[in-house]
Amino acid sequence: MKTVYSEKHKLRNAKTELYGGELVEPFERPSRAESILQAVQLADLGPIEKPLEHGLEPVLKVHDADFVDFLQSAWNDWQAAGFAGEAMATNWPARRMQQKPPCFIEGRIGYYALAAETSITAGTWEAALASKNVGLTAASLVAGGEPAAFALCRPPGHHAARDMFGGYCFLNNAAISAQYFRDMGSDRVAVLDIDFHHGNGTQDIFYARDDVLFCSLHGDPEEAFPNFLGYADEKGRGVGAGFNVNYPLAPGTLFGEWRVALADALARIHSFAPEAVVVSLGVDTFENDPISFFKLKTDDYFTTGQLIAGVGLPTLFVMEGGYDIDEVGVNTVNVLAGFEN
């Protein structure tokens, strides 16, 4: 299996994250991707390729143009306002407030942010562009006939909605890639999100569509980020009704129960009969992950890859979360190796 990777992810190197009432070193940091890359190399998984430039057109197929403009200019606007620290949201258009972006950067960040933990820094936009190029280059390999490819994306993307960033995500790599498959001729595409956290951004983008099936296994939003989306009664809207399937799972979920949900999602994908599957690959379901509460073990990820392979469809793996730096690489590679086994 080919892996697509860009060193430009290192341009995203935030120093602060709001967590538990403190500013801490971000859980989403450059060493995550470096650990995964090292594991891919040690496992001799296959060739590692650099991404090709794909421009902004694929981004604008799924993201609001004004939102993209905001991401491009946010850091420069923040600096121009005289702020010394990293750019963070401090207020939002909450209930009964007007839903329009202010001119001043502090208000604009709040308008486009879905949470406060994710700061914008120098290099964030460039890293996000490189990450979507990683996803699209890997997608082009699958569209060109490869049975599978791994997009080692960083920053991740599945929390990025049509017009919001947060959860460490700025551009939705999985959604951009899914739309790419559609544009390349696939009538139907499935997105399977196995990250611990609900893929709220991907759901937001495809919620009213019947050409992209979205299935997400995740921590119950009653107990876990993003809290306000990911419930089982969210099934799609309009022609998209029935094409959004959420599996919220309780704290302490073991692989046996998680696997039942995965089997149901895979059965739905099989019935949907897509021409391609995009897997939002998060391994923060791991028992030692610092910001999650599932209890999957390292060997479970190999089995997960085998189960996904059983659907027998061209598959793009897009890297999302996983914050146990010591184990994120081996757990990720286990999924990919299991798929190829």
Coordinates of N, CA and C in Angstrom, one line a residue, residues 182-323:
R182 N -16.4 11.4 -6.3 CA -17.6 11.7 -7.0 C -17.3 12.4 -8.3
D183 N -16.4 13.4 -8.3 CA -16.1 14.2 -9.5 C -15.3 13.4 -10.5
M184 N -14.7 12.3 -10.0 CA -14.0 11.4 -11.0 C -14.9 10.3 -11.5
G185 N -16.2 10.3 -11.2 CA -17.1 9.4 -11.8 C -17.8 8.4 -10.9
S186 N -17.4 8.4 -9.7 CA -18.1 7.4 -8.8 C -19.5 7.9 -8.5
D187 N -20.5 7.1 -8.7 CA -21.9 7.5 -8.4 C -22.2 7.6 -7.0
R188 N -21.5 6.7 -6.2 CA -21.8 6.6 -4.8 C -20.4 6.4 -4.0
V189 N -20.3 7.1 -2.9 CA -19.1 7.0 -2.1 C -19.5 6.8 -0.6
A190 N -18.8 6.0 0.1 CA -19.1 5.8 1.5 C -18.0 6.4 2.3
V191 N -18.3 7.1 3.4 CA -17.3 7.5 4.4 C -17.5 6.8 5.7
L192 N -16.5 6.0 6.1 CA -16.6 5.3 7.4 C -15.6 6.0 8.4
D193 N -16.2 6.6 9.4 CA -15.4 7.3 10.4 C -15.2 6.4 11.7
I194 N -14.0 6.0 11.9 CA -13.7 5.1 13.1 C -12.9 5.8 14.1
D195 N -12.7 7.2 14.0 CA -12.1 8.0 15.0 C -12.9 7.9 16.3
F196 N -12.3 8.1 17.5 CA -13.1 8.1 18.7 C -14.1 9.2 18.7
H197 N -13.8 10.4 18.2 CA -14.7 11.5 18.2 C -15.6 11.6 16.9
H198 N -16.8 12.0 17.1 CA -17.7 12.0 16.0 C -17.2 12.9 14.9
G199 N -17.4 12.5 13.6 CA -17.0 13.3 12.5 C -18.0 14.3 12.2
N200 N -18.2 15.3 13.0 CA -19.3 16.3 12.9 C -19.2 17.1 11.6
G201 N -17.9 17.4 11.2 CA -17.7 18.2 10.0 C -18.1 17.4 8.8
T202 N -17.8 16.1 8.7 CA -18.2 15.3 7.5 C -19.7 15.2 7.5
Q203 N -20.3 14.9 8.6 CA -21.7 14.8 8.7 C -22.4 16.1 8.2
D204 N -21.9 17.3 8.6 CA -22.4 18.6 8.2 C -22.4 18.7 6.7
I205 N -21.3 18.3 6.1 CA -21.1 18.5 4.7 C -22.0 17.7 3.8
F206 N -22.2 16.4 4.3 CA -23.0 15.5 3.4 C -24.4 15.2 3.9
Y207 N -24.9 15.9 4.9 CA -26.1 15.5 5.7 C -27.4 15.5 4.8
A208 N -27.4 16.4 3.8 CA -28.6 16.4 2.9 C -28.3 15.8 1.5
R209 N -27.4 14.8 1.5 CA -27.1 14.2 0.2 C -27.3 12.7 0.3
D210 N -27.7 12.1 -0.8 CA -27.9 10.6 -0.9 C -26.8 9.9 -1.7
D211 N -25.8 10.7 -2.2 CA -24.7 10.0 -3.0 C -23.5 9.7 -2.1
V212 N -23.5 10.2 -0.9 CA -22.4 9.9 0.1 C -23.0 9.3 1.4
L213 N -22.8 8.1 1.7 CA -23.2 7.5 2.9 C -22.2 7.8 4.0
F214 N -22.6 8.3 5.1 CA -21.7 8.6 6.2 C -22.0 7.7 7.4
C215 N -21.1 6.9 7.9 CA -21.2 6.1 9.1 C -20.1 6.4 10.1
S216 N -20.5 6.7 11.3 CA -19.5 7.1 12.3 C -19.7 6.4 13.6
L217 N -18.6 5.7 14.1 CA -18.5 5.1 15.4 C -17.7 6.0 16.3
H218 N -18.3 6.4 17.5 CA -17.7 7.4 18.3 C -18.2 7.4 19.7
G219 N -17.4 8.1 20.6 CA -17.9 8.3 21.9 C -19.2 9.0 22.0
D220 N -20.1 8.6 22.9 CA -21.4 9.2 23.0 C -21.2 10.7 23.3
P221 N -21.8 11.6 22.4 CA -21.6 13.0 22.6 C -22.2 13.6 23.9
E222 N -23.0 12.8 24.6 CA -23.4 13.2 26.0 C -22.1 13.2 26.9
E223 N -21.1 12.5 26.5 CA -19.9 12.4 27.3 C -18.6 12.9 26.7
A224 N -18.7 13.1 25.3 CA -17.4 13.4 24.6 C -17.6 14.5 23.6
F225 N -16.5 15.1 23.3 CA -16.4 16.1 22.2 C -16.8 15.4 20.9
P226 N -17.6 16.1 20.0 CA -18.0 17.5 20.0 C -19.3 17.8 20.8
N227 N -19.8 16.9 21.5 CA -21.0 17.1 22.4 C -22.3 17.5 21.8
F228 N -22.3 18.3 20.8 CA -23.5 18.8 20.2 C -23.9 18.2 18.9
L229 N -23.2 17.1 18.5 CA -23.6 16.4 17.3 C -23.0 15.0 17.4
G230 N -23.7 14.0 16.7 CA -23.3 12.7 16.8 C -24.2 11.7 17.5
Y231 N -25.5 12.2 17.7 CA -26.5 11.4 18.3 C -27.1 10.4 17.3
A232 N -27.7 9.3 17.8 CA -28.2 8.3 16.9 C -29.4 8.7 16.1
D233 N -30.1 9.7 16.6 CA -31.3 10.2 15.8 C -31.0 11.1 14.7
E234 N -29.7 11.4 14.4 CA -29.3 12.2 13.3 C -29.1 11.3 12.1
K235 N -30.1 11.3 11.2 CA -30.1 10.3 10.1 C -30.1 10.9 8.7
G236 N -29.9 12.2 8.6 CA -29.9 12.9 7.3 C -31.1 13.8 7.2
R237 N -31.0 14.6 6.1 CA -32.1 15.6 5.9 C -32.5 15.6 4.4
G238 N -33.8 15.7 4.1 CA -34.2 15.8 2.7 C -33.9 14.5 2.0
V239 N -33.3 14.6 0.8 CA -32.9 13.4 0.1 C -31.8 12.6 0.8
G240 N -31.2 13.3 1.8 CA -30.1 12.6 2.5 C -30.7 11.7 3.7
A241 N -32.0 11.7 3.9 CA -32.6 11.0 5.0 C -32.2 9.5 4.8
G242 N -31.6 8.9 5.9 CA -31.2 7.5 5.9 C -29.8 7.3 5.4
F243 N -29.1 8.3 5.0 CA -27.7 8.2 4.5 C -26.7 8.7 5.5
N244 N -27.1 8.9 6.8 CA -26.2 9.3 7.9 C -26.5 8.4 9.0
V245 N -25.5 7.7 9.5 CA -25.7 6.7 10.5 C -24.6 6.9 11.6
N246 N -25.1 7.2 12.8 CA -24.2 7.4 14.0 C -24.3 6.2 15.0
Y247 N -23.2 5.9 15.5 CA -23.1 4.8 16.5 C -22.4 5.4 17.8
P248 N -23.2 6.1 18.6 CA -22.6 6.7 19.8 C -22.4 5.5 20.9
L249 N -21.2 5.4 21.4 CA -20.9 4.3 22.3 C -20.4 4.9 23.7
A250 N -20.6 4.1 24.7 CA -20.4 4.6 26.1 C -19.0 4.5 26.5
P251 N -18.7 5.3 27.6 CA -17.3 5.2 28.2 C -17.0 3.7 28.6
G252 N -15.7 3.4 28.3 CA -15.3 2.0 28.6 C -15.6 1.0 27.6
T253 N -16.1 1.4 26.4 CA -16.5 0.4 25.4 C -15.2 -0.4 25.0
L254 N -15.5 -1.7 25.0 CA -14.4 -2.7 24.6 C -14.6 -3.1 23.1
F255 N -13.6 -3.8 22.6 CA -13.6 -4.1 21.2 C -14.8 -4.9 20.8
G256 N -15.2 -5.8 21.6 CA -16.3 -6.7 21.3 C -17.6 -5.9 20.9
E257 N -17.9 -4.9 21.7 CA -19.1 -4.0 21.5 C -18.8 -3.1 20.3
W258 N -17.6 -2.5 20.2 CA -17.3 -1.7 19.1 C -17.3 -2.4 17.8
R259 N -16.9 -3.7 17.8 CA -16.9 -4.5 16.6 C -18.3 -4.7 16.1
V260 N -19.2 -4.9 17.0 CA -20.6 -5.1 16.6 C -21.1 -3.8 15.8
A261 N -20.8 -2.7 16.3 CA -21.2 -1.4 15.6 C -20.5 -1.3 14.2
L262 N -19.2 -1.7 14.2 CA -18.5 -1.7 12.9 C -19.1 -2.7 11.9
A263 N -19.5 -3.8 12.4 CA -20.1 -4.8 11.5 C -21.4 -4.3 10.9
D264 N -22.2 -3.6 11.7 CA -23.4 -3.0 11.2 C -23.1 -1.9 10.1
A265 N -22.1 -1.1 10.4 CA -21.7 0.0 9.5 C -21.2 -0.6 8.2
L266 N -20.4 -1.7 8.2 CA -19.9 -2.3 7.0 C -21.0 -3.0 6.2
A267 N -22.0 -3.5 6.9 CA -23.1 -4.1 6.2 C -23.9 -3.1 5.5
R268 N -24.1 -1.9 6.1 CA -24.8 -0.8 5.4 C -24.0 -0.3 4.2
I269 N -22.7 -0.2 4.4 CA -21.9 0.2 3.2 C -22.0 -0.8 2.1
H270 N -21.9 -2.1 2.4 CA -22.1 -3.1 1.4 C -23.4 -3.0 0.6
S271 N -24.5 -2.7 1.4 CA -25.8 -2.6 0.7 C -25.9 -1.3 -0.1
F272 N -25.2 -0.3 0.3 CA -25.1 1.0 -0.4 C -24.4 0.8 -1.8
A273 N -23.5 -0.1 -1.8 CA -22.7 -0.5 -3.0 C -22.0 0.7 -3.6
P274 N -21.1 1.4 -2.8 CA -20.4 2.5 -3.3 C -19.2 2.0 -4.2
E275 N -18.7 2.9 -5.0 CA -17.5 2.6 -5.9 C -16.2 2.8 -5.1
A276 N -16.3 3.5 -4.0 CA -15.1 3.8 -3.2 C -15.5 4.0 -1.7
V277 N -14.6 3.7 -0.8 CA -14.8 3.9 0.6 C -13.7 4.8 1.1
V278 N -14.0 5.9 1.8 CA -13.1 6.7 2.5 C -13.1 6.4 4.0
V279 N -12.0 6.0 4.6 CA -12.0 5.7 6.0 C -11.3 6.8 6.7
S280 N -12.1 7.5 7.6 CA -11.5 8.5 8.5 C -10.8 7.7 9.6
L281 N -9.5 7.5 9.5 CA -8.8 6.6 10.4 C -8.3 7.3 11.6
G282 N -9.0 7.2 12.7 CA -8.5 7.6 14.0 C -8.2 6.4 14.9
V283 N -7.1 6.4 15.6 CA -6.8 5.4 16.5 C -6.8 5.9 18.0
D284 N -7.6 6.9 18.2 CA -7.7 7.4 19.6 C -8.8 6.6 20.3
T285 N -9.2 5.5 19.7 CA -10.0 4.5 20.4 C -9.2 3.6 21.3
F286 N -7.9 3.8 21.2 CA -6.9 3.0 22.0 C -7.1 3.2 23.5
E287 N -6.9 2.1 24.2 CA -7.1 2.1 25.7 C -6.3 3.1 26.4
N288 N -5.1 3.5 25.9 CA -4.2 4.4 26.6 C -4.3 5.8 26.0
D289 N -5.2 6.1 25.1 CA -5.3 7.4 24.6 C -5.6 8.5 25.7
P290 N -4.9 9.6 25.7 CA -5.1 10.5 26.8 C -6.4 11.3 26.8
I291 N -7.1 11.4 25.7 CA -8.3 12.3 25.7 C -9.5 11.5 25.2
S292 N -9.5 10.2 25.4 CA -10.6 9.4 24.9 C -11.0 8.3 25.9
F293 N -12.1 7.5 25.7 CA -12.4 6.6 26.8 C -12.9 5.2 26.3
F294 N -12.5 4.8 25.0 CA -12.7 3.5 24.6 C -11.5 2.6 25.1
K295 N -11.6 1.3 24.9 CA -10.6 0.4 25.4 C -10.1 -0.6 24.4
L296 N -9.9 -0.2 23.2 CA -9.4 -1.0 22.2 C -7.9 -1.3 22.4
K297 N -7.4 -2.5 22.1 CA -6.0 -2.8 22.3 C -5.3 -2.9 20.9
T298 N -4.0 -3.0 21.0 CA -3.2 -2.9 19.7 C -3.6 -3.9 18.7
D299 N -3.8 -5.2 19.2 CA -4.2 -6.3 18.2 C -5.5 -6.0 17.6
D300 N -6.4 -5.3 18.2 CA -7.7 -5.1 17.7 C -7.7 -4.3 16.4
Y301 N -6.6 -3.5 16.2 CA -6.6 -2.7 15.0 C -6.2 -3.5 13.8
F302 N -5.5 -4.6 14.0 CA -5.2 -5.5 12.9 C -6.6 -6.1 12.4
T303 N -7.3 -6.6 13.4 CA -8.6 -7.2 13.1 C -9.6 -6.1 12.4
T304 N -9.5 -4.9 12.9 CA -10.3 -3.8 12.2 C -10.0 -3.7 10.8
G305 N -8.7 -3.7 10.4 CA -8.3 -3.6 9.0 C -8.8 -4.8 8.2
Q306 N -8.8 -6.0 8.8 CA -9.3 -7.2 8.1 C -10.8 -7.0 7.9
L307 N -11.5 -6.6 8.8 CA -13.0 -6.4 8.7 C -13.3 -5.4 7.6
I308 N -12.6 -4.3 7.5 CA -12.8 -3.3 6.5 C -12.5 -3.9 5.1
A309 N -11.5 -4.6 5.0 CA -11.1 -5.3 3.8 C -12.2 -6.2 3.3
G310 N -12.9 -6.8 4.2 CA -14.0 -7.7 3.8 C -15.1 -7.2 2.9
V311 N -15.2 -5.8 2.9 CA -16.2 -5.2 2.1 C -15.8 -5.3 0.6
G312 N -14.5 -5.4 0.3 CA -14.0 -5.7 -1.0 C -14.1 -4.5 -1.9
L313 N -13.9 -3.3 -1.4 CA -14.0 -2.1 -2.3 C -12.7 -1.3 -2.2
P314 N -12.5 -0.5 -3.3 CA -11.3 0.4 -3.3 C -11.4 1.4 -2.1
T315 N -10.3 1.5 -1.3 CA -10.4 2.1 0.0 C -9.3 3.2 0.2
L316 N -9.7 4.3 0.6 CA -8.7 5.4 0.9 C -8.8 5.6 2.4
F317 N -7.6 5.4 3.1 CA -7.5 5.7 4.5 C -6.9 7.1 4.7
V318 N -7.7 7.9 5.4 CA -7.3 9.3 5.7 C -7.0 9.4 7.2
M319 N -5.8 9.8 7.6 CA -5.5 9.9 9.0 C -6.2 11.0 9.7
E320 N -6.8 10.6 10.9 CA -7.5 11.6 11.7 C -6.7 11.7 13.1
G321 N -7.4 11.2 14.1 CA -6.8 11.3 15.5 C -6.0 10.1 16.0
G322 N -5.6 10.2 17.2 CA -4.7 9.3 17.9 C -3.6 10.0 18.6
Y323 N -3.7 10.0 19.9 CA -2.9 11.0 20.7 C -1.9 10.3 21.7

